[in-house]
Amino acid sequence: MGTVATKLESAETLAEYRAAARERAARIDRVVRVCCGPGCIPKGAREVYERFVEAAGELADGGVAVEPKLTGCQGLCQRGPIVTVDPGGIFYQGVKADDVPEIWRTTVVGGRVVERLLYEDEQTGVKAQTAAEIPFYRGHHRIALALCGVVDARSVDDYIAAGGYEGLAKVLTAMTPDGVIEELTKSGLRGRGGGGFPTGRKWRSARNAPGEPKYVIANGDEGDPGAFMDRALMEGVPHAVIEGMVIGGYAIGSSDGYIYVRDEYPIAVERLRDAVGQARELGLLGEDILGSGHSFDIRINRGGGAFVCGESTALMASLEGRVGEPRAKYIHTIESGLKGKPSLLNNVETWANVPQIVLKGADWFASFGTEKSKGTKVFSLVGKVTNTGLVEVPMGMTLREIIYGIGGGIPGGKAFKAVQTGGPSGGCIPAECLDEPVDFDRLTELGSMMGSGGMIVMDEDTCMVNVARYFVHFLKDESCGKCTPCREGVAQMLEILTRITKGEGRQGDVEALEGLGTLLEDTALCALGKTAAHPVLSTVRRFRDEYEAHIKEKRCPAKECPGLFRYQIDAEACRACGICLKKCPVEAITGAKKTAHVIDLEKCTNCGTCFEVCPFSAVLKV
Amino acid sequence: MAGKSQDDLSACGHAQAGVAGIIERYSGDPGMLIPMMQDIQAGEGYLPREELKELARGLGVPLSRIYSIATFYAAFRLMPKGDHTVQLCMGTVCFLKGSGKISETIQKEFGLVPGATSADGKFTFAPVNCVGACALAPVMVVDGEYHGGLTVDSAVEILHRIAEGGGAEAPVAPGPAASDGPSAEKKGRAGSTTVKYTAEDRPDAKKRAKKKGK
């Protein structure tokens, strides 16, 4: 893997290198792809991969050449670890290290299928042999993730064999910098990090901005909780990000690139570092790339665990070795960013789209999506949804298609309540909007935003006031403290929300929250502060009755806020086992053998222990 | 831009050891203060005062600036790390699936304090915003090892096992069915750690976990 010695001095030598890599790949009879994405690694995917490597060494069956690949995220995290075997695209799920010998004997060598490891639809019981037959994968279209889960995440040869750096070669040999920007503008690509600013226009401004040197920056500080798209990309196809950045450097006239990666993503850091090293060895980074005269190199910086550093000016401050405090953007970072020089910052997903666009053309890209939101978007579909995973779909797909079609709906027969998009700057979208198409503008109109692509599904058991409180608490911890509206306003909102969830809400609290929210929007310094009230405002707008119930009736309709609902034992269902009676910390439960137990509401502290321990689900929330 | 070729990593060989070596690695560029501090922490497990003073002298920047960085970024620690580092994910999905109650319980059981090391030196507790493994929520990462599909009981059990030196063994791999985990009666052990540092007021500790839909 990555046994690299040659420097590629021209597009032709790259093409030869690719041909050689493809020739080597053609001699492989079976490819085993083990998903080692964010969802599969913790479930033991690495051991599965290592067993395949061992098997390839030990059990190698004379004639069959087998290559196990360690790939990035293949999507269906819920059923991980995922292993696919080619030819045939046999899709195995929930694979454990001990399953490897059987897969090896039956599928890899024998060419037959291991039935028990196939995906089985929970409702219909129908088994699927390939990914294409699985409902989760219907409607997917991978552009940014095109090679994620396909190529070995650590191998530059694999990336090149699959067409990687072909876009770069095309740019360097056949396109002018203006031509690249033109193409990008025509494609309609908009920034994938949150704001959705037209990428072509941003690049144009960066090219026109006076000052030298210019900087190219990839924002990999994926701070939104519940989002792992960028992590999957950086871990699965690090070269796609690098290739996009080299193209960006060429287009705006920059030779200095930075990737700012979240410190909590150690695998992403490692992959990017290795990938940068490989690209340098091949001469795809460094001086005079492919003999074009364009020089570009990339440095990797790790973040320090501060959410605010996802904001462009804070990120640049952090890159300069300072605390990550944003500044007012009277002058854009395009003109005066890192070290006071013109700086082009894009999200890693945006960068990963670039090679595909220049290679396949703006028209191809623009053929996906809606009128104003072109292409596809990667989402992390998580929360109370049956199929948790990484999804890339054309813009304009409806929320229902994503949550029910791909996500398989809500587990446990529960009712859908809301979907939260856009992270702490976004909002909650209720059931009546499920048929709305997902694109930048529509989500904003719905009171939320695209954000980086986290999509968190909530069911009837989720208290929306508590959700708002969660986000505000998050933002209070993460507010950098530089501007007063954010520092003090968010803290005030948290206090009010905490009071409401404790049943101490007062008349006028909701109005106070709205007032504070508007104040933040108008006066906070940075985008994070301006949007900090969104989770509150969107839940007030959509779920005002829940707020009212907390405040006026001291009741939590979702039965989540302690003290705002009661526990009760269902006498019919109670089997008088005595478990809750023993576990109750305040001895509030009475009962005897064969007598249904009863909770003394005077003594009960609403700790929920009885609810947790009852083996017969006889403890109810009322 | 200086130092491009020798950038990025603690891994590359350097002539001098310690802080001087780290400064040299980044060509003494004060702009690379954060990576330098990350390297110090990677070596020492935290940011010792003496090292920071040396860094300030070596770079000619005020110690106050270094401390402002050390206290601004959550990843930096000013006190020694415990034997084990527990990162509990407090992301949205983990929150929805009950991380609040897990946090509350393990803090009580093991004398943990967010952002600090327990008095017995066993655990450094670092609640993090999101580890990006939402499919496994609620998730806890102990010494780099992921434990997913946690329940209050399983989290306590895992930490007891680790505290006793049993190692993490196999990470809890939650299938849709296995996610209720072992509800073993492993509690009530001497988790009698007193804590040097006052617990900050963390409202999330009071958050109630909810039982997952059955």
PDB file of C-alpha atoms in Angstrom, chain B residues 10-166:
ATOM      1  CA  SER B  10       5.721  14.934  16.719  1.00  0.00           C
ATOM      2  CA  ALA B  11       6.708  11.804  14.888  1.00  0.00           C
ATOM      3  CA  CYS B  12       9.571  13.297  12.950  1.00  0.00           C
ATOM      4  CA  GLY B  13      12.988  12.971  14.448  1.00  0.00           C
ATOM      5  CA  HIS B  14      14.400  16.003  16.160  1.00  0.00           C
ATOM      6  CA  ALA B  15      17.793  16.742  17.503  1.00  0.00           C
ATOM      7  CA  GLN B  16      16.860  18.304  20.824  1.00  0.00           C
ATOM      8  CA  ALA B  17      14.650  16.825  23.428  1.00  0.00           C
ATOM      9  CA  GLY B  18      11.962  18.554  25.468  1.00  0.00           C
ATOM     10  CA  VAL B  19      10.595  21.997  24.910  1.00  0.00           C
ATOM     11  CA  ALA B  20      13.658  23.225  23.053  1.00  0.00           C
ATOM     12  CA  GLY B  21      13.244  20.389  20.581  1.00  0.00           C
ATOM     13  CA  ILE B  22       9.594  21.198  20.099  1.00  0.00           C
ATOM     14  CA  ILE B  23      10.352  24.859  19.465  1.00  0.00           C
ATOM     15  CA  GLU B  24      12.988  23.837  16.962  1.00  0.00           C
ATOM     16  CA  ARG B  25      10.571  21.492  15.236  1.00  0.00           C
ATOM     17  CA  TYR B  26       8.347  24.457  14.394  1.00  0.00           C
ATOM     18  CA  SER B  27      11.234  26.793  13.597  1.00  0.00           C
ATOM     19  CA  GLY B  28      10.378  28.918  16.626  1.00  0.00           C
ATOM     20  CA  ASP B  29       7.285  30.279  14.898  1.00  0.00           C
ATOM     21  CA  PRO B  30       4.982  31.673  17.631  1.00  0.00           C
ATOM     22  CA  GLY B  31       2.110  31.120  15.207  1.00  0.00           C
ATOM     23  CA  MET B  32       2.604  27.421  15.839  1.00  0.00           C
ATOM     24  CA  LEU B  33       2.050  27.815  19.557  1.00  0.00           C
ATOM     25  CA  ILE B  34      -0.962  25.518  19.641  1.00  0.00           C
ATOM     26  CA  PRO B  35       0.736  22.585  17.891  1.00  0.00           C
ATOM     27  CA  MET B  36       3.730  23.064  20.192  1.00  0.00           C
ATOM     28  CA  MET B  37       1.497  22.888  23.234  1.00  0.00           C
ATOM     29  CA  GLN B  38      -0.223  19.843  21.772  1.00  0.00           C
ATOM     30  CA  ASP B  39       3.176  18.198  21.408  1.00  0.00           C
ATOM     31  CA  ILE B  40       4.096  18.998  25.003  1.00  0.00           C
ATOM     32  CA  GLN B  41       0.827  17.531  26.157  1.00  0.00           C
ATOM     33  CA  ALA B  42       1.308  14.457  23.980  1.00  0.00           C
ATOM     34  CA  GLY B  43       4.602  13.847  25.738  1.00  0.00           C
ATOM     35  CA  GLU B  44       3.719  14.751  29.315  1.00  0.00           C
ATOM     36  CA  GLY B  45       0.038  13.942  29.382  1.00  0.00           C
ATOM     37  CA  TYR B  46      -0.659  17.523  30.449  1.00  0.00           C
ATOM     38  CA  LEU B  47       0.911  20.972  30.353  1.00  0.00           C
ATOM     39  CA  PRO B  48       3.339  21.270  33.249  1.00  0.00           C
ATOM     40  CA  ARG B  49       4.020  24.780  34.478  1.00  0.00           C
ATOM     41  CA  GLU B  50       7.779  24.581  34.026  1.00  0.00           C
ATOM     42  CA  GLU B  51       7.452  23.513  30.412  1.00  0.00           C
ATOM     43  CA  LEU B  52       5.082  26.351  29.677  1.00  0.00           C
ATOM     44  CA  LYS B  53       7.483  28.835  31.217  1.00  0.00           C
ATOM     45  CA  GLU B  54      10.284  27.448  29.110  1.00  0.00           C
ATOM     46  CA  LEU B  55       8.073  27.697  26.042  1.00  0.00           C
ATOM     47  CA  ALA B  56       7.283  31.325  26.826  1.00  0.00           C
ATOM     48  CA  ARG B  57      10.978  32.143  27.260  1.00  0.00           C
ATOM     49  CA  GLY B  58      11.982  30.233  24.160  1.00  0.00           C
ATOM     50  CA  LEU B  59       9.453  31.946  21.935  1.00  0.00           C
ATOM     51  CA  GLY B  60       9.554  35.341  23.568  1.00  0.00           C
ATOM     52  CA  VAL B  61       5.809  35.408  24.161  1.00  0.00           C
ATOM     53  CA  PRO B  62       4.209  36.279  27.499  1.00  0.00           C
ATOM     54  CA  LEU B  63       3.295  33.360  29.713  1.00  0.00           C
ATOM     55  CA  SER B  64      -0.162  34.897  30.040  1.00  0.00           C
ATOM     56  CA  ARG B  65      -0.785  34.335  26.348  1.00  0.00           C
ATOM     57  CA  ILE B  66       0.155  30.699  26.695  1.00  0.00           C
ATOM     58  CA  TYR B  67      -2.148  30.325  29.664  1.00  0.00           C
ATOM     59  CA  SER B  68      -4.963  32.037  27.828  1.00  0.00           C
ATOM     60  CA  ILE B  69      -4.642  29.425  25.119  1.00  0.00           C
ATOM     61  CA  ALA B  70      -4.308  26.581  27.602  1.00  0.00           C
ATOM     62  CA  THR B  71      -7.503  27.577  29.329  1.00  0.00           C
ATOM     63  CA  PHE B  72      -9.488  28.507  26.218  1.00  0.00           C
ATOM     64  CA  TYR B  73      -9.179  25.209  24.413  1.00  0.00           C
ATOM     65  CA  ALA B  74     -10.892  22.262  26.034  1.00  0.00           C
ATOM     66  CA  ALA B  75      -8.245  19.823  24.829  1.00  0.00           C
ATOM     67  CA  PHE B  76      -5.537  21.244  27.089  1.00  0.00           C
ATOM     68  CA  ARG B  77      -5.023  20.035  30.624  1.00  0.00           C
ATOM     69  CA  LEU B  78      -3.097  21.789  33.344  1.00  0.00           C
ATOM     70  CA  MET B  79      -3.035  18.845  35.702  1.00  0.00           C
ATOM     71  CA  PRO B  80      -1.645  15.350  35.301  1.00  0.00           C
ATOM     72  CA  LYS B  81      -3.720  12.782  33.558  1.00  0.00           C
ATOM     73  CA  GLY B  82      -5.139   9.848  35.476  1.00  0.00           C
ATOM     74  CA  ASP B  83      -4.401   6.228  34.628  1.00  0.00           C
ATOM     75  CA  HIS B  84      -7.371   6.214  32.301  1.00  0.00           C
ATOM     76  CA  THR B  85      -9.084   8.878  30.277  1.00  0.00           C
ATOM     77  CA  VAL B  86     -12.849   8.681  30.052  1.00  0.00           C
ATOM     78  CA  GLN B  87     -14.423  10.720  27.289  1.00  0.00           C
ATOM     79  CA  LEU B  88     -18.164  10.648  27.597  1.00  0.00           C
ATOM     80  CA  CYS B  89     -19.949  11.884  24.517  1.00  0.00           C
ATOM     81  CA  MET B  90     -22.475  14.613  25.319  1.00  0.00           C
ATOM     82  CA  GLY B  91     -23.581  15.070  21.701  1.00  0.00           C
ATOM     83  CA  THR B  92     -27.200  15.531  20.733  1.00  0.00           C
ATOM     84  CA  VAL B  93     -27.894  11.908  19.932  1.00  0.00           C
ATOM     85  CA  CYS B  94     -26.190  10.626  23.067  1.00  0.00           C
ATOM     86  CA  PHE B  95     -28.170  13.206  25.008  1.00  0.00           C
ATOM     87  CA  LEU B  96     -31.414  11.966  23.463  1.00  0.00           C
ATOM     88  CA  LYS B  97     -30.449   8.445  24.416  1.00  0.00           C
ATOM     89  CA  GLY B  98     -29.565   9.145  28.008  1.00  0.00           C
ATOM     90  CA  SER B  99     -25.952  10.329  28.355  1.00  0.00           C
ATOM     91  CA  GLY B 100     -27.020  12.813  31.031  1.00  0.00           C
ATOM     92  CA  LYS B 101     -27.938  10.117  33.488  1.00  0.00           C
ATOM     93  CA  ILE B 102     -24.829   8.107  32.667  1.00  0.00           C
ATOM     94  CA  SER B 103     -22.707  11.173  33.351  1.00  0.00           C
ATOM     95  CA  GLU B 104     -24.447  11.803  36.626  1.00  0.00           C
ATOM     96  CA  THR B 105     -24.081   8.211  37.770  1.00  0.00           C
ATOM     97  CA  ILE B 106     -20.446   7.640  36.877  1.00  0.00           C
ATOM     98  CA  GLN B 107     -19.468  10.963  38.406  1.00  0.00           C
ATOM     99  CA  LYS B 108     -20.999   9.830  41.670  1.00  0.00           C
ATOM    100  CA  GLU B 109     -19.744   6.278  41.494  1.00  0.00           C
ATOM    101  CA  PHE B 110     -16.126   7.058  40.650  1.00  0.00           C
ATOM    102  CA  GLY B 111     -15.705  10.528  42.065  1.00  0.00           C
ATOM    103  CA  LEU B 112     -15.216  12.039  38.642  1.00  0.00           C
ATOM    104  CA  VAL B 113     -15.104  15.730  37.957  1.00  0.00           C
ATOM    105  CA  PRO B 114     -15.596  17.060  34.442  1.00  0.00           C
ATOM    106  CA  GLY B 115     -12.291  18.199  33.029  1.00  0.00           C
ATOM    107  CA  ALA B 116     -10.278  16.925  35.972  1.00  0.00           C
ATOM    108  CA  THR B 117      -8.630  13.846  37.384  1.00  0.00           C
ATOM    109  CA  SER B 118     -10.192  11.892  40.230  1.00  0.00           C
ATOM    110  CA  ALA B 119      -8.373  12.135  43.557  1.00  0.00           C
ATOM    111  CA  ASP B 120      -7.221   8.544  43.377  1.00  0.00           C
ATOM    112  CA  GLY B 121      -5.584   9.333  40.061  1.00  0.00           C
ATOM    113  CA  LYS B 122      -7.492   6.583  38.276  1.00  0.00           C
ATOM    114  CA  PHE B 123      -9.663   8.517  35.888  1.00  0.00           C
ATOM    115  CA  THR B 124      -9.486  11.761  34.003  1.00  0.00           C
ATOM    116  CA  PHE B 125     -13.032  12.614  33.044  1.00  0.00           C
ATOM    117  CA  ALA B 126     -13.573  14.602  29.881  1.00  0.00           C
ATOM    118  CA  PRO B 127     -17.122  15.019  28.656  1.00  0.00           C
ATOM    119  CA  VAL B 128     -16.844  15.889  24.948  1.00  0.00           C
ATOM    120  CA  ASN B 129     -19.296  17.583  22.651  1.00  0.00           C
ATOM    121  CA  CYS B 130     -19.502  14.776  20.133  1.00  0.00           C
ATOM    122  CA  VAL B 131     -17.173  11.977  19.152  1.00  0.00           C
ATOM    123  CA  GLY B 132     -18.904  11.518  15.796  1.00  0.00           C
ATOM    124  CA  ALA B 133     -20.000   7.946  16.461  1.00  0.00           C
ATOM    125  CA  CYS B 134     -23.694   8.720  16.707  1.00  0.00           C
ATOM    126  CA  ALA B 135     -24.763   5.305  15.461  1.00  0.00           C
ATOM    127  CA  LEU B 136     -23.554   3.894  18.765  1.00  0.00           C
ATOM    128  CA  ALA B 137     -25.130   6.408  21.100  1.00  0.00           C
ATOM    129  CA  PRO B 138     -24.692   6.725  23.994  1.00  0.00           C
ATOM    130  CA  VAL B 139     -20.938   6.404  23.594  1.00  0.00           C
ATOM    131  CA  MET B 140     -17.991   6.562  25.952  1.00  0.00           C
ATOM    132  CA  VAL B 141     -14.369   6.418  24.844  1.00  0.00           C
ATOM    133  CA  VAL B 142     -11.992   5.030  27.436  1.00  0.00           C
ATOM    134  CA  ASP B 143      -8.304   5.239  26.552  1.00  0.00           C
ATOM    135  CA  GLY B 144      -9.202   5.453  22.900  1.00  0.00           C
ATOM    136  CA  GLU B 145     -11.479   2.423  23.050  1.00  0.00           C
ATOM    137  CA  TYR B 146     -15.124   2.984  22.092  1.00  0.00           C
ATOM    138  CA  HIS B 147     -17.935   1.618  24.172  1.00  0.00           C
ATOM    139  CA  GLY B 148     -21.296   2.091  22.526  1.00  0.00           C
ATOM    140  CA  GLY B 149     -24.929   1.390  23.272  1.00  0.00           C
ATOM    141  CA  LEU B 150     -24.306   2.184  26.925  1.00  0.00           C
ATOM    142  CA  THR B 151     -26.739   1.936  29.747  1.00  0.00           C
ATOM    143  CA  VAL B 152     -26.134   3.395  33.175  1.00  0.00           C
ATOM    144  CA  ASP B 153     -25.286  -0.067  34.463  1.00  0.00           C
ATOM    145  CA  SER B 154     -23.018  -1.073  31.642  1.00  0.00           C
ATOM    146  CA  ALA B 155     -21.068   2.181  31.866  1.00  0.00           C
ATOM    147  CA  VAL B 156     -20.483   1.638  35.579  1.00  0.00           C
ATOM    148  CA  GLU B 157     -19.498  -1.959  34.974  1.00  0.00           C
ATOM    149  CA  ILE B 158     -17.011  -1.074  32.252  1.00  0.00           C
ATOM    150  CA  LEU B 159     -15.336   1.516  34.435  1.00  0.00           C
ATOM    151  CA  HIS B 160     -15.140  -0.886  37.378  1.00  0.00           C
ATOM    152  CA  ARG B 161     -13.489  -3.460  35.170  1.00  0.00           C
ATOM    153  CA  ILE B 162     -11.009  -0.919  33.908  1.00  0.00           C
ATOM    154  CA  ALA B 163     -10.329   0.456  37.382  1.00  0.00           C
ATOM    155  CA  GLU B 164      -9.470  -3.041  38.530  1.00  0.00           C
ATOM    156  CA  GLY B 165      -6.966  -3.321  35.730  1.00  0.00           C
ATOM    157  CA  GLY B 166      -9.057  -5.793  33.823  1.00  0.00           C
TER     158      GLY B 166
END
